[in-house]
Short mmCIF file of C-alpha atoms in Angstrom, two decimals:
data_model
loop_
_atom_site.label_atom_id
_atom_site.label_comp_id
_atom_site.label_asym_id
_atom_site.label_seq_id
_atom_site.Cartn_x
_atom_site.Cartn_y
_atom_site.Cartn_z
CA MET A 493 28.44 -17.61 -13.03
CA SER A 494 24.68 -17.71 -12.07
CA PHE A 495 22.55 -14.76 -11.26
CA LYS A 496 22.83 -15.32 -7.62
CA GLU A 497 26.73 -15.40 -7.68
CA ASP A 498 26.90 -12.37 -9.86
CA ILE A 499 24.65 -10.17 -7.61
CA GLU A 500 25.49 -11.26 -4.11
CA PRO A 501 28.59 -9.37 -4.05
CA ILE A 502 26.76 -6.08 -4.73
CA LEU A 503 23.92 -6.96 -2.34
CA THR A 504 26.23 -7.50 0.62
CA ARG A 505 27.66 -3.75 -0.12
CA LEU A 506 24.16 -1.92 0.09
CA PRO A 507 23.67 0.24 3.02
CA ALA A 508 21.29 -1.30 5.57
CA VAL A 509 19.84 -0.69 9.02
CA ALA A 510 21.65 -2.89 11.63
CA SER A 511 19.55 -5.69 13.04
CA PRO A 512 19.10 -5.96 16.68
CA GLU A 513 21.43 -8.39 18.34
CA GLY A 514 18.84 -9.78 20.80
CA HIS A 515 15.25 -9.37 21.81
CA VAL A 516 14.02 -5.68 21.50
CA HIS A 517 11.69 -5.02 24.54
CA LEU A 518 8.19 -3.63 23.92
CA LYS A 519 8.81 -0.11 25.17
CA LYS A 520 11.94 0.34 22.96
CA LYS A 521 9.91 -0.88 19.96
CA LEU A 522 7.12 1.52 20.56
CA THR A 523 9.54 4.29 21.05
CA TRP A 524 11.21 3.57 17.79
CA THR A 525 7.78 3.26 15.91
CA ALA A 526 6.65 6.64 17.41
CA GLY A 527 9.95 8.38 16.60
CA ILE A 528 9.82 7.24 12.96
CA LEU A 529 6.05 8.33 12.59
CA VAL A 530 6.90 11.91 13.95
CA LEU A 531 9.80 12.05 11.66
CA TYR A 532 7.62 10.85 8.72
CA PHE A 533 5.21 13.76 9.31
CA ALA A 534 7.92 16.19 9.55
CA LEU A 535 9.61 15.23 6.44
CA SER A 536 6.19 15.30 4.81
CA ASN A 537 5.87 19.04 5.54
CA VAL A 538 9.44 19.84 4.42
CA PRO A 539 8.81 21.30 0.86
CA LEU A 540 11.25 20.64 -2.07
CA PHE A 541 13.56 23.66 -2.42
CA GLY A 542 13.50 25.17 -5.69
CA MET A 543 9.97 23.80 -6.69
CA SER A 544 7.57 26.13 -8.61
CA SER A 545 3.95 26.51 -7.40
CA GLU A 546 2.82 25.52 -10.89
CA SER A 547 4.08 21.90 -10.30
CA VAL A 548 1.69 19.06 -10.46
CA ASP A 549 1.41 15.83 -8.35
CA MET A 550 1.17 12.82 -10.57
CA PHE A 551 0.18 10.56 -7.76
CA ALA A 552 -2.50 12.83 -6.00
CA MET A 553 -5.25 10.33 -6.73
CA TYR A 554 -3.01 7.50 -5.14
CA ARG A 555 -1.70 9.11 -2.18
CA ALA A 556 -4.09 7.02 0.12
CA PHE A 557 -1.89 3.94 -0.43
CA PHE A 558 1.36 5.44 -1.86
CA ALA A 559 1.58 7.74 1.39
CA GLY A 560 3.89 10.62 1.16
CA GLN A 561 3.03 14.13 0.27
CA GLY A 562 3.02 16.06 -2.97
CA GLY A 563 5.72 18.52 -3.33
CA SER A 564 7.55 17.72 -0.33
CA LEU A 565 10.71 15.32 0.53
CA MET A 566 8.18 12.52 0.87
CA LEU A 567 6.95 13.04 -2.74
CA LEU A 568 7.56 9.45 -3.83
CA GLY A 569 6.18 7.86 -0.58
CA ILE A 570 6.34 4.02 -0.63
CA GLY A 571 5.93 4.03 -4.45
CA PRO A 572 9.61 2.74 -5.15
CA ILE A 573 9.35 0.04 -2.31
CA VAL A 574 6.04 -1.25 -3.71
CA THR A 575 7.06 -1.09 -7.46
CA GLY A 576 10.28 -2.87 -6.71
CA SER A 577 8.50 -5.59 -4.92
CA ILE A 578 6.07 -5.97 -7.63
CA ILE A 579 8.76 -6.29 -10.44
CA LEU A 580 10.78 -8.89 -8.38
CA GLN A 581 7.91 -11.03 -7.40
CA LEU A 582 6.76 -11.17 -11.02
CA LEU A 583 10.26 -12.13 -12.10
CA VAL A 584 10.54 -14.84 -9.56
CA GLY A 585 6.98 -16.04 -10.01
CA ALA A 586 7.68 -16.23 -13.95
CA ASP A 587 10.90 -18.14 -13.16
CA VAL A 588 12.96 -15.54 -15.07
CA ILE A 589 15.13 -15.24 -11.99
CA HIS A 590 15.65 -18.66 -10.34
CA LEU A 591 15.31 -18.33 -6.56
CA ASP A 592 14.02 -20.99 -4.05
CA LEU A 593 12.27 -18.77 -1.55
CA SER A 594 12.04 -21.76 0.88
CA ASP A 595 15.91 -21.54 1.11
CA PRO A 596 16.90 -18.95 3.83
CA HIS A 597 20.03 -18.00 1.62
CA ASP A 598 17.81 -17.45 -1.50
CA GLN A 599 15.25 -15.58 0.56
CA ALA A 600 18.19 -13.24 1.80
CA ILE A 601 19.25 -12.69 -1.86
CA PHE A 602 15.61 -11.87 -2.71
CA GLN A 603 15.26 -9.20 -0.01
CA GLY A 604 18.75 -7.73 -0.98
CA ALA A 605 17.63 -7.75 -4.69
CA GLN A 606 14.43 -5.91 -3.77
CA LYS A 607 16.26 -3.35 -1.89
CA LEU A 608 18.56 -2.77 -4.99
CA LEU A 609 15.47 -2.51 -7.25
CA VAL A 610 13.88 0.03 -4.81
CA PHE A 611 17.04 2.32 -5.32
CA VAL A 612 16.62 1.81 -9.15
CA MET A 613 12.99 2.66 -8.93
CA ILE A 614 13.57 5.77 -6.78
CA ILE A 615 15.48 7.07 -9.77
CA PHE A 616 12.96 5.90 -12.42
CA GLU A 617 10.12 7.43 -10.49
CA ALA A 618 11.86 10.70 -9.93
CA LEU A 619 13.29 11.24 -13.38
CA PRO A 620 9.98 11.53 -15.22
CA GLN A 621 8.47 13.91 -12.72
CA VAL A 622 11.40 16.24 -13.08
CA MET A 623 12.23 15.85 -16.77
CA GLY A 624 8.62 15.58 -17.59
CA GLY A 625 7.78 19.10 -16.33
CA TYR A 626 5.48 17.87 -13.38
CA ILE A 627 7.83 19.08 -10.87
CA LYS A 628 8.70 22.49 -12.19
CA PRO A 629 11.84 24.45 -11.18
CA SER A 630 11.22 27.98 -9.77
CA ALA A 631 12.86 30.65 -12.25
CA GLU A 632 12.68 33.31 -9.42
CA ILE A 633 14.94 31.08 -6.98
CA ALA A 634 17.27 30.23 -9.96
CA ASN A 635 17.53 34.08 -10.63
CA MET A 636 18.01 34.73 -6.87
CA LEU A 637 20.76 32.14 -6.69
CA GLY A 638 22.39 33.21 -9.94
CA VAL A 639 22.48 29.78 -11.38
CA ASP A 640 20.92 28.21 -14.53
CA ILE A 641 17.56 26.59 -14.42
CA SER A 642 18.90 23.07 -15.11
CA THR A 643 20.98 23.38 -11.81
CA ILE A 644 17.60 23.84 -9.92
CA VAL A 645 16.20 20.80 -11.91
CA LEU A 646 19.10 18.68 -10.74
CA LEU A 647 18.73 19.96 -7.24
CA LEU A 648 15.06 18.87 -7.02
CA PHE A 649 15.99 15.35 -8.52
CA ILE A 650 18.59 14.79 -5.74
CA GLN A 651 16.07 15.96 -3.08
CA ILE A 652 13.41 13.59 -4.48
CA CYS A 653 15.91 10.74 -4.47
CA ILE A 654 17.16 11.44 -1.00
CA GLY A 655 13.52 11.38 0.42
CA GLY A 656 12.74 8.14 -1.43
CA ALA A 657 16.05 6.67 0.21
CA LEU A 658 14.82 8.00 3.63
CA VAL A 659 11.45 6.31 3.24
CA LEU A 660 13.33 3.04 2.67
CA PHE A 661 15.55 3.23 5.56
CA MET A 662 12.65 4.31 7.94
CA ASP A 663 10.73 1.32 6.76
CA GLU A 664 13.82 -0.90 7.58
CA VAL A 665 13.85 0.72 11.01
CA VAL A 666 10.33 -0.04 11.94
CA SER A 667 10.57 -3.53 10.53
CA LYS A 668 13.68 -4.39 12.52
CA TRP A 669 13.32 -2.21 15.59
CA GLY A 670 9.66 -1.23 15.83
CA ILE A 671 6.28 -2.92 15.56
CA GLY A 672 4.63 -3.85 12.09
CA SER A 673 6.30 -2.37 8.95
CA GLY A 674 7.11 1.18 8.01
CA VAL A 675 4.94 0.81 4.87
CA GLY A 676 1.84 0.03 6.92
CA LEU A 677 2.62 2.71 9.35
CA PHE A 678 3.00 5.42 6.58
CA ILE A 679 -0.20 4.29 4.95
CA VAL A 680 -2.20 4.51 8.40
CA ALA A 681 -0.61 7.94 9.03
CA GLY A 682 -1.63 9.30 5.58
CA VAL A 683 -5.17 8.02 5.43
CA SER A 684 -5.93 8.85 9.10
CA GLN A 685 -4.72 12.45 8.38
CA SER A 686 -7.20 12.36 5.40
CA ILE A 687 -10.23 11.22 7.38
CA ILE A 688 -9.72 13.83 10.06
CA THR A 689 -9.30 16.40 7.40
CA GLY A 690 -12.45 15.15 5.72
CA MET A 691 -14.38 15.38 8.88
CA PHE A 692 -13.46 18.79 10.12
CA ASN A 693 -11.88 21.02 7.14
CA TRP A 694 -13.78 24.19 6.86
CA LYS A 695 -12.02 25.51 3.66
CA MET A 696 -14.40 25.82 0.70
CA ASP A 697 -14.24 23.89 -2.50
CA ALA A 698 -16.90 24.10 -5.36
CA GLY A 699 -18.96 26.37 -3.11
CA LEU A 700 -19.11 23.78 -0.26
CA PRO A 701 -16.98 23.23 2.78
CA ILE A 702 -14.61 20.10 2.31
CA GLY A 703 -15.17 18.78 5.86
CA LEU A 704 -18.35 16.81 6.48
CA ILE A 705 -19.29 18.57 9.66
CA PRO A 706 -18.85 22.07 8.52
CA ARG A 707 -20.60 21.01 5.14
CA TRP A 708 -23.84 19.63 7.16
CA VAL A 709 -23.82 22.97 8.96
CA TYR A 710 -23.57 24.97 5.79
CA LEU A 711 -26.35 22.87 4.05
CA ALA A 712 -28.57 23.08 7.12
CA GLY A 713 -28.52 26.88 6.60
CA VAL A 714 -28.96 26.92 2.66
CA GLY A 715 -30.94 23.88 2.15
CA LEU A 716 -30.24 20.38 0.74
CA PRO A 717 -29.78 19.74 -2.96
CA THR A 718 -32.39 18.01 -5.00
CA GLY A 719 -32.36 14.29 -6.15
CA MET A 720 -31.40 11.24 -4.11
CA THR A 721 -27.96 10.90 -5.69
CA ASN A 722 -27.05 14.51 -5.09
CA ILE A 723 -28.17 14.32 -1.45
CA LEU A 724 -26.17 11.11 -0.72
CA VAL A 725 -22.88 12.24 -2.42
CA THR A 726 -23.04 16.06 -1.93
CA THR A 727 -23.70 15.72 1.80
CA GLY A 728 -21.07 12.97 2.22
CA ILE A 729 -23.71 10.53 3.73
CA LEU A 730 -22.78 7.76 1.33
CA ALA A 731 -18.96 8.27 1.84
CA LEU A 732 -19.71 8.33 5.72
CA ILE A 733 -21.84 4.92 5.40
CA SER A 734 -19.15 3.32 3.28
CA THR A 735 -16.38 4.24 5.80
CA VAL A 736 -18.20 2.82 8.90
CA ALA A 737 -19.32 -0.26 6.82
CA ILE A 738 -15.73 -1.10 5.58
CA PHE A 739 -14.50 -0.52 9.11
CA LEU A 740 -16.93 -3.10 10.57
CA ILE A 741 -16.56 -5.56 7.72
CA VAL A 742 -12.76 -5.57 7.96
CA VAL A 743 -12.81 -6.19 11.62
CA PHE A 744 -15.22 -9.04 11.27
CA VAL A 745 -13.31 -10.67 8.41
CA GLU A 746 -10.03 -10.38 10.34
CA SER A 747 -11.49 -12.32 13.27
CA THR A 748 -12.72 -15.18 10.70
CA ARG A 749 -10.30 -18.01 10.70
CA ILE A 750 -9.73 -21.67 10.59
CA GLU A 751 -7.82 -22.90 13.85
CA ILE A 752 -5.68 -25.95 13.52
CA PRO A 753 -5.10 -27.67 16.84
CA LEU A 754 -1.50 -28.13 18.29
CA ALA A 755 -0.04 -29.99 21.23
CA HIS A 756 3.46 -29.90 22.74
CA SER A 757 5.36 -33.04 21.99
CA ALA A 758 7.26 -32.72 25.40
CA VAL A 759 4.89 -31.08 27.85
CA ARG A 760 1.80 -33.14 28.32
CA GLY A 761 -1.50 -31.20 28.50
CA ALA A 762 0.15 -27.96 26.73
CA ARG A 763 -1.99 -27.25 23.77
CA GLY A 764 -2.62 -24.45 21.25
CA ARG A 765 -4.18 -23.41 18.11
CA PHE A 766 -2.57 -22.28 14.87
CA PRO A 767 -4.96 -19.68 13.12
CA VAL A 768 -5.37 -19.58 9.38
CA LYS A 769 -7.24 -16.16 8.83
CA LEU A 770 -9.64 -15.65 5.95
CA ILE A 771 -7.49 -12.70 4.89
CA TYR A 772 -4.32 -14.75 5.37
CA ALA A 773 -2.01 -12.69 3.27
CA SER A 774 -3.41 -9.47 4.85
CA VAL A 775 -4.58 -6.60 2.51
CA LEU A 776 -1.07 -5.49 1.63
CA PRO A 777 -1.20 -7.37 -1.84
CA MET A 778 -3.91 -4.83 -2.68
CA ILE A 779 -1.19 -2.09 -2.55
CA LEU A 780 0.60 -4.20 -5.18
CA VAL A 781 -2.33 -4.24 -7.50
CA ARG A 782 -3.07 -0.50 -7.26
CA ALA A 783 0.54 0.21 -7.46
CA LEU A 784 0.67 -1.50 -10.74
CA GLN A 785 -2.33 0.23 -12.08
CA ALA A 786 -0.68 3.63 -10.80
CA ASN A 787 2.57 2.88 -12.74
CA VAL A 788 0.75 1.94 -15.84
CA GLN A 789 -1.22 5.30 -15.58
CA MET A 790 2.04 7.24 -15.11
CA ILE A 791 3.40 5.70 -18.29
CA GLY A 792 0.08 6.82 -20.02
CA ILE A 793 0.20 10.32 -18.66
CA ILE A 794 3.94 10.89 -19.80
CA LEU A 795 3.16 9.42 -23.21
CA SER A 796 0.14 11.68 -23.57
CA ASN A 797 2.07 14.77 -22.70
CA LYS A 798 4.59 13.88 -25.18
CA GLY A 799 1.91 13.75 -27.81
CA ILE A 800 1.73 9.89 -28.04
CA THR A 801 -2.10 9.11 -27.66
CA VAL A 802 -2.09 5.68 -28.95
CA LEU A 803 -3.04 4.21 -25.51
CA GLY A 804 -5.34 7.08 -24.54
CA GLY A 805 -5.16 10.83 -23.88
CA PHE A 806 -5.26 12.58 -20.55
CA SER A 807 -6.38 15.99 -19.37
CA GLY A 808 -4.01 16.40 -16.40
CA THR A 809 -4.32 12.99 -14.46
CA THR A 810 -7.97 12.23 -15.90
CA PRO A 811 -7.91 9.70 -18.67
CA LEU A 812 -10.02 10.74 -21.67
CA GLY A 813 -10.31 7.39 -23.65
CA GLY A 814 -8.40 4.37 -25.00
CA VAL A 815 -6.92 1.58 -23.10
CA MET A 816 -5.66 3.86 -20.30
CA TYR A 817 -9.39 4.64 -19.34
CA TYR A 818 -10.28 1.09 -18.95
CA LEU A 819 -7.06 0.46 -16.78
CA ALA A 820 -7.55 3.43 -14.56
CA PRO A 821 -8.67 2.35 -11.00
CA LEU A 822 -12.07 3.62 -9.69
CA HIS A 823 -11.78 6.04 -6.57
CA SER A 824 -15.18 7.29 -5.83
CA PRO A 825 -18.93 7.45 -7.18
CA HIS A 826 -17.52 10.37 -9.39
CA ASP A 827 -15.88 7.66 -11.62
CA TRP A 828 -19.01 5.40 -12.46
CA ILE A 829 -22.28 7.33 -11.65
CA PRO A 830 -23.19 8.68 -15.17
CA MET A 831 -24.41 12.30 -13.96
CA LEU A 832 -21.30 12.68 -11.78
CA VAL A 833 -18.89 11.37 -14.51
CA SER A 834 -20.52 13.93 -16.95
CA ASN A 835 -20.08 16.75 -14.32
CA HIS A 836 -16.38 15.81 -13.81
CA TYR A 837 -15.50 15.57 -17.52
CA ALA A 838 -17.35 19.01 -18.01
CA SER A 839 -15.11 20.51 -15.60
CA VAL A 840 -11.99 19.45 -17.45
CA GLY A 841 -13.44 20.52 -20.87
CA HIS A 842 -14.14 17.11 -22.43
CA ALA A 843 -17.00 14.81 -23.41
CA ALA A 844 -17.90 12.21 -20.98
CA PRO A 845 -17.58 8.48 -21.77
CA ALA A 846 -20.71 6.43 -22.79
CA VAL A 847 -22.52 4.42 -20.18
CA TRP A 848 -21.30 1.22 -21.75
CA GLN A 849 -17.79 2.53 -21.46
CA ILE A 850 -18.14 3.39 -17.73
CA GLY A 851 -19.58 -0.15 -17.26
CA LEU A 852 -16.71 -1.74 -19.03
CA ARG A 853 -14.14 0.31 -16.86
CA VAL A 854 -15.95 -1.03 -13.74
CA PHE A 855 -15.65 -4.47 -14.93
CA CYS A 856 -11.95 -4.07 -15.82
CA ASP A 857 -11.19 -2.71 -12.31
CA ALA A 858 -13.27 -5.60 -10.76
CA ALA A 859 -11.19 -8.27 -12.82
CA MET A 860 -7.96 -6.48 -11.91
CA LEU A 861 -8.52 -6.39 -8.26
CA ILE A 862 -10.06 -9.82 -7.78
CA ILE A 863 -7.63 -11.73 -10.07
CA GLY A 864 -4.58 -9.56 -9.08
CA GLY A 865 -5.54 -9.97 -5.41
CA MET A 866 -5.43 -13.79 -5.72
CA ILE A 867 -2.10 -13.86 -7.56
CA PHE A 868 -0.25 -11.39 -5.40
CA ALA A 869 -1.73 -12.91 -2.32
CA LEU A 870 0.02 -16.18 -3.35
CA PHE A 871 3.24 -14.35 -4.10
CA TRP A 872 3.03 -12.53 -0.84
CA ILE A 873 2.95 -15.64 1.37
CA GLU A 874 5.88 -17.25 -0.70
CA THR A 875 8.07 -14.21 -0.27
CA THR A 876 7.41 -13.62 3.48
CA GLY A 877 7.62 -17.02 4.94
CA MET A 878 3.90 -17.57 5.40
CA ASN A 879 3.62 -20.53 2.96
CA ALA A 880 2.99 -24.15 4.46
CA LYS A 881 6.57 -25.27 4.52
CA HIS A 882 7.85 -22.25 6.53
CA VAL A 883 4.79 -22.49 8.88
CA ALA A 884 5.41 -26.28 9.45
CA ALA A 885 9.14 -25.62 10.13
CA ASN A 886 8.19 -22.84 12.85
CA ILE A 887 5.69 -25.18 14.49
CA HIS A 888 8.26 -28.03 14.56
CA GLN A 889 11.10 -26.05 15.98
CA SER A 890 8.84 -24.78 18.79
CA GLY A 891 8.27 -28.30 19.99
CA MET A 892 4.61 -28.32 18.95
CA GLN A 893 2.82 -30.98 16.72
CA ILE A 894 -0.59 -31.67 15.32
CA PRO A 895 -2.40 -34.36 17.35
CA GLY A 896 -2.81 -37.56 15.40
CA PHE A 897 0.04 -36.95 13.02
CA ARG A 898 3.72 -37.68 12.90
CA ARG A 899 6.14 -35.59 14.80
CA ASN A 900 8.12 -34.28 11.69
CA PRO A 901 7.80 -31.06 9.64
CA GLN A 902 6.57 -32.97 6.54
CA SER A 903 3.41 -34.35 8.30
CA ILE A 904 2.75 -30.70 9.46
CA GLU A 905 3.33 -29.39 6.06
CA ARG A 906 0.77 -31.72 4.57
CA VAL A 907 -1.86 -30.67 6.87
CA MET A 908 -1.05 -26.98 6.24
CA GLU A 909 -1.10 -27.46 2.46
CA ARG A 910 -4.86 -28.44 2.83
CA TYR A 911 -5.81 -24.98 4.02
CA ILE A 912 -3.07 -22.25 3.48
CA PRO A 913 -3.16 -22.14 -0.29
CA LYS A 914 -6.88 -22.41 -0.68
CA VAL A 915 -7.64 -19.77 2.01
CA THR A 916 -5.05 -17.39 0.49
CA ILE A 917 -6.80 -17.48 -2.70
CA ILE A 918 -10.21 -17.25 -1.42
CA GLY A 919 -9.05 -14.33 0.77
CA GLY A 920 -7.29 -12.55 -1.92
CA ALA A 921 -10.51 -12.69 -4.06
CA PHE A 922 -12.61 -11.46 -1.29
CA ILE A 923 -10.39 -8.56 -0.28
CA GLY A 924 -10.28 -7.50 -3.95
CA LEU A 925 -14.15 -7.48 -4.08
CA LEU A 926 -14.28 -5.51 -0.91
CA THR A 927 -11.76 -3.08 -2.27
CA LEU A 928 -13.90 -2.67 -5.34
CA VAL A 929 -17.18 -1.85 -3.18
CA ALA A 930 -15.27 0.60 -1.16
CA SER A 931 -13.90 2.32 -4.21
CA LEU A 932 -17.21 2.45 -5.70
CA MET A 933 -18.86 4.18 -2.74
CA GLY A 934 -16.08 6.43 -1.83
CA THR A 935 -14.91 7.31 1.70
CA VAL A 936 -14.66 10.33 4.15
CA GLY A 937 -11.81 12.67 3.26
CA GLY A 938 -11.29 11.17 -0.15
CA ALA A 939 -9.05 8.49 1.41
CA GLY A 940 -10.11 6.02 -1.15
CA GLY A 941 -11.57 2.57 -0.75
CA THR A 942 -8.29 0.92 -1.15
CA GLY A 943 -6.60 3.32 1.37
CA LEU A 944 -9.32 2.84 4.10
CA LEU A 945 -9.31 -1.03 3.70
CA LEU A 946 -5.66 -1.07 4.15
CA THR A 947 -5.83 1.17 7.15
CA VAL A 948 -8.29 -0.67 8.96
CA SER A 949 -6.56 -4.19 8.47
CA ILE A 950 -3.01 -2.67 9.13
CA VAL A 951 -4.37 -1.15 12.46
CA TYR A 952 -5.95 -4.44 13.32
CA ARG A 953 -2.67 -6.31 12.56
CA LEU A 954 -0.83 -3.71 14.75
CA TYR A 955 -3.09 -4.35 17.63
CA GLU A 956 -2.53 -8.09 17.30
CA ASP A 957 1.25 -7.55 16.93
CA LEU A 958 0.97 -5.49 20.18
CA ALA A 959 -0.87 -8.16 21.96
CA SER A 960 1.61 -11.03 20.82
CA GLU A 961 4.68 -8.73 21.81
CA GLN A 962 3.04 -8.05 25.27
CA MET A 963 2.49 -11.93 25.61
CA MET A 964 6.21 -12.59 24.76
CA GLU A 965 7.36 -10.06 27.29
CA MET A 966 5.49 -11.95 29.94
CA HIS A 967 6.35 -15.46 28.63
CA PRO A 968 9.86 -15.32 26.88
CA MET A 969 9.49 -19.05 25.90
CA MET A 970 6.74 -18.04 23.47
CA ARG A 971 9.44 -16.12 21.31
CA ALA A 972 10.78 -19.62 20.03
CA PHE A 973 7.36 -20.46 18.59
CA PHE A 974 7.14 -17.03 16.92
CA GLY A 975 10.75 -17.35 15.55
CA ARG A 976 11.63 -14.13 17.54
CA GLU A 977 14.92 -15.56 19.14
#
């Protein structure tokens, strides 16, 4: 039996959110989306029962694009979904698993296998956190309940797994009944919360208010620090400039496109255009790149805590050297400006890396973002039905054609092949470069360059989805073109 025949009976038995039988009206989609968002925020504030206050959030630096909340039911965030997607895309891309993603049957198997892999990754990401001592059980609660500490560990593990499964099903609800995707919605929610907190939080940290506005008020009273670097970083001006610049650049790039003219084969005078955007695969492949880096770092942290430092040691979640230092993603100016790097490493009681080591780390991160952006962008359009073959089939089924070419899917596909793969590669490289710049400069609220980039792009796409949904409500015949019937 083949892999497909072996796995198909398992996939059909996996729990799933029921798909709508017909068209879901816009008001109902908005209701489902808002409801899931409220539920997500509520679950993010439900702490894990039995967890000690000494617990450590392994993914604290990656919360911007992993979403979720440390110490809560949403501890894993979208991590298992993203990691499962990475593994399966790599296996299919390397032809280890033979699936023809242009075949609807194989595509359904791919989506089912991805869900199965997500359940596996929930267990694999929860186990190291509980067994590795990052999520620590509370001895006080164990004594209060009269149970062994291992029972509390098991209880914590079960809660984390339930939270991971809830994220998966909430993502499914949004994808089938709402607008956009749950993954994108949760990222936007988390980053927006970080930015608002980063603007108005008056709590003190290292002698300064965390929020920009309270910090400016405080510094106006005590005086500005000396040195241009200190002024730009300490006051948060660099982060604010970066945040505004990234917002404007992404909005501009999202509107940059090549438009392929279309005409209706039966209705004379009916014309349209198919837009191929510069960021054709969106910025979601960047989640895959950063998630890959985050999982590599998690492995390094676990090995380091077990005394195995062949790949590099760690102080908490800070890489101290070795391969892991160069594979660690950049988050802010504190990761590459020598003076700030020295201050950070002094705070954890270790010597700072040499300037050449910092430069090599920046180069490695740039290579991973740009090359990884191109590779995952190509994988993304193949697995989500955005490649030339799928687009050509949708255009042909809608009754549209490209003027001057034969009225068949093959002719449309040949035209699309001239643009879609090339634009996808260029867009993947560009978004990788933009992510690097945003990560180097930092952002308001510590949302991270990747998180901010994702948020702006996702919000822009949500706006476009809303516009197309509204158009389809007014013109039901347009649903056939978008494949929504």
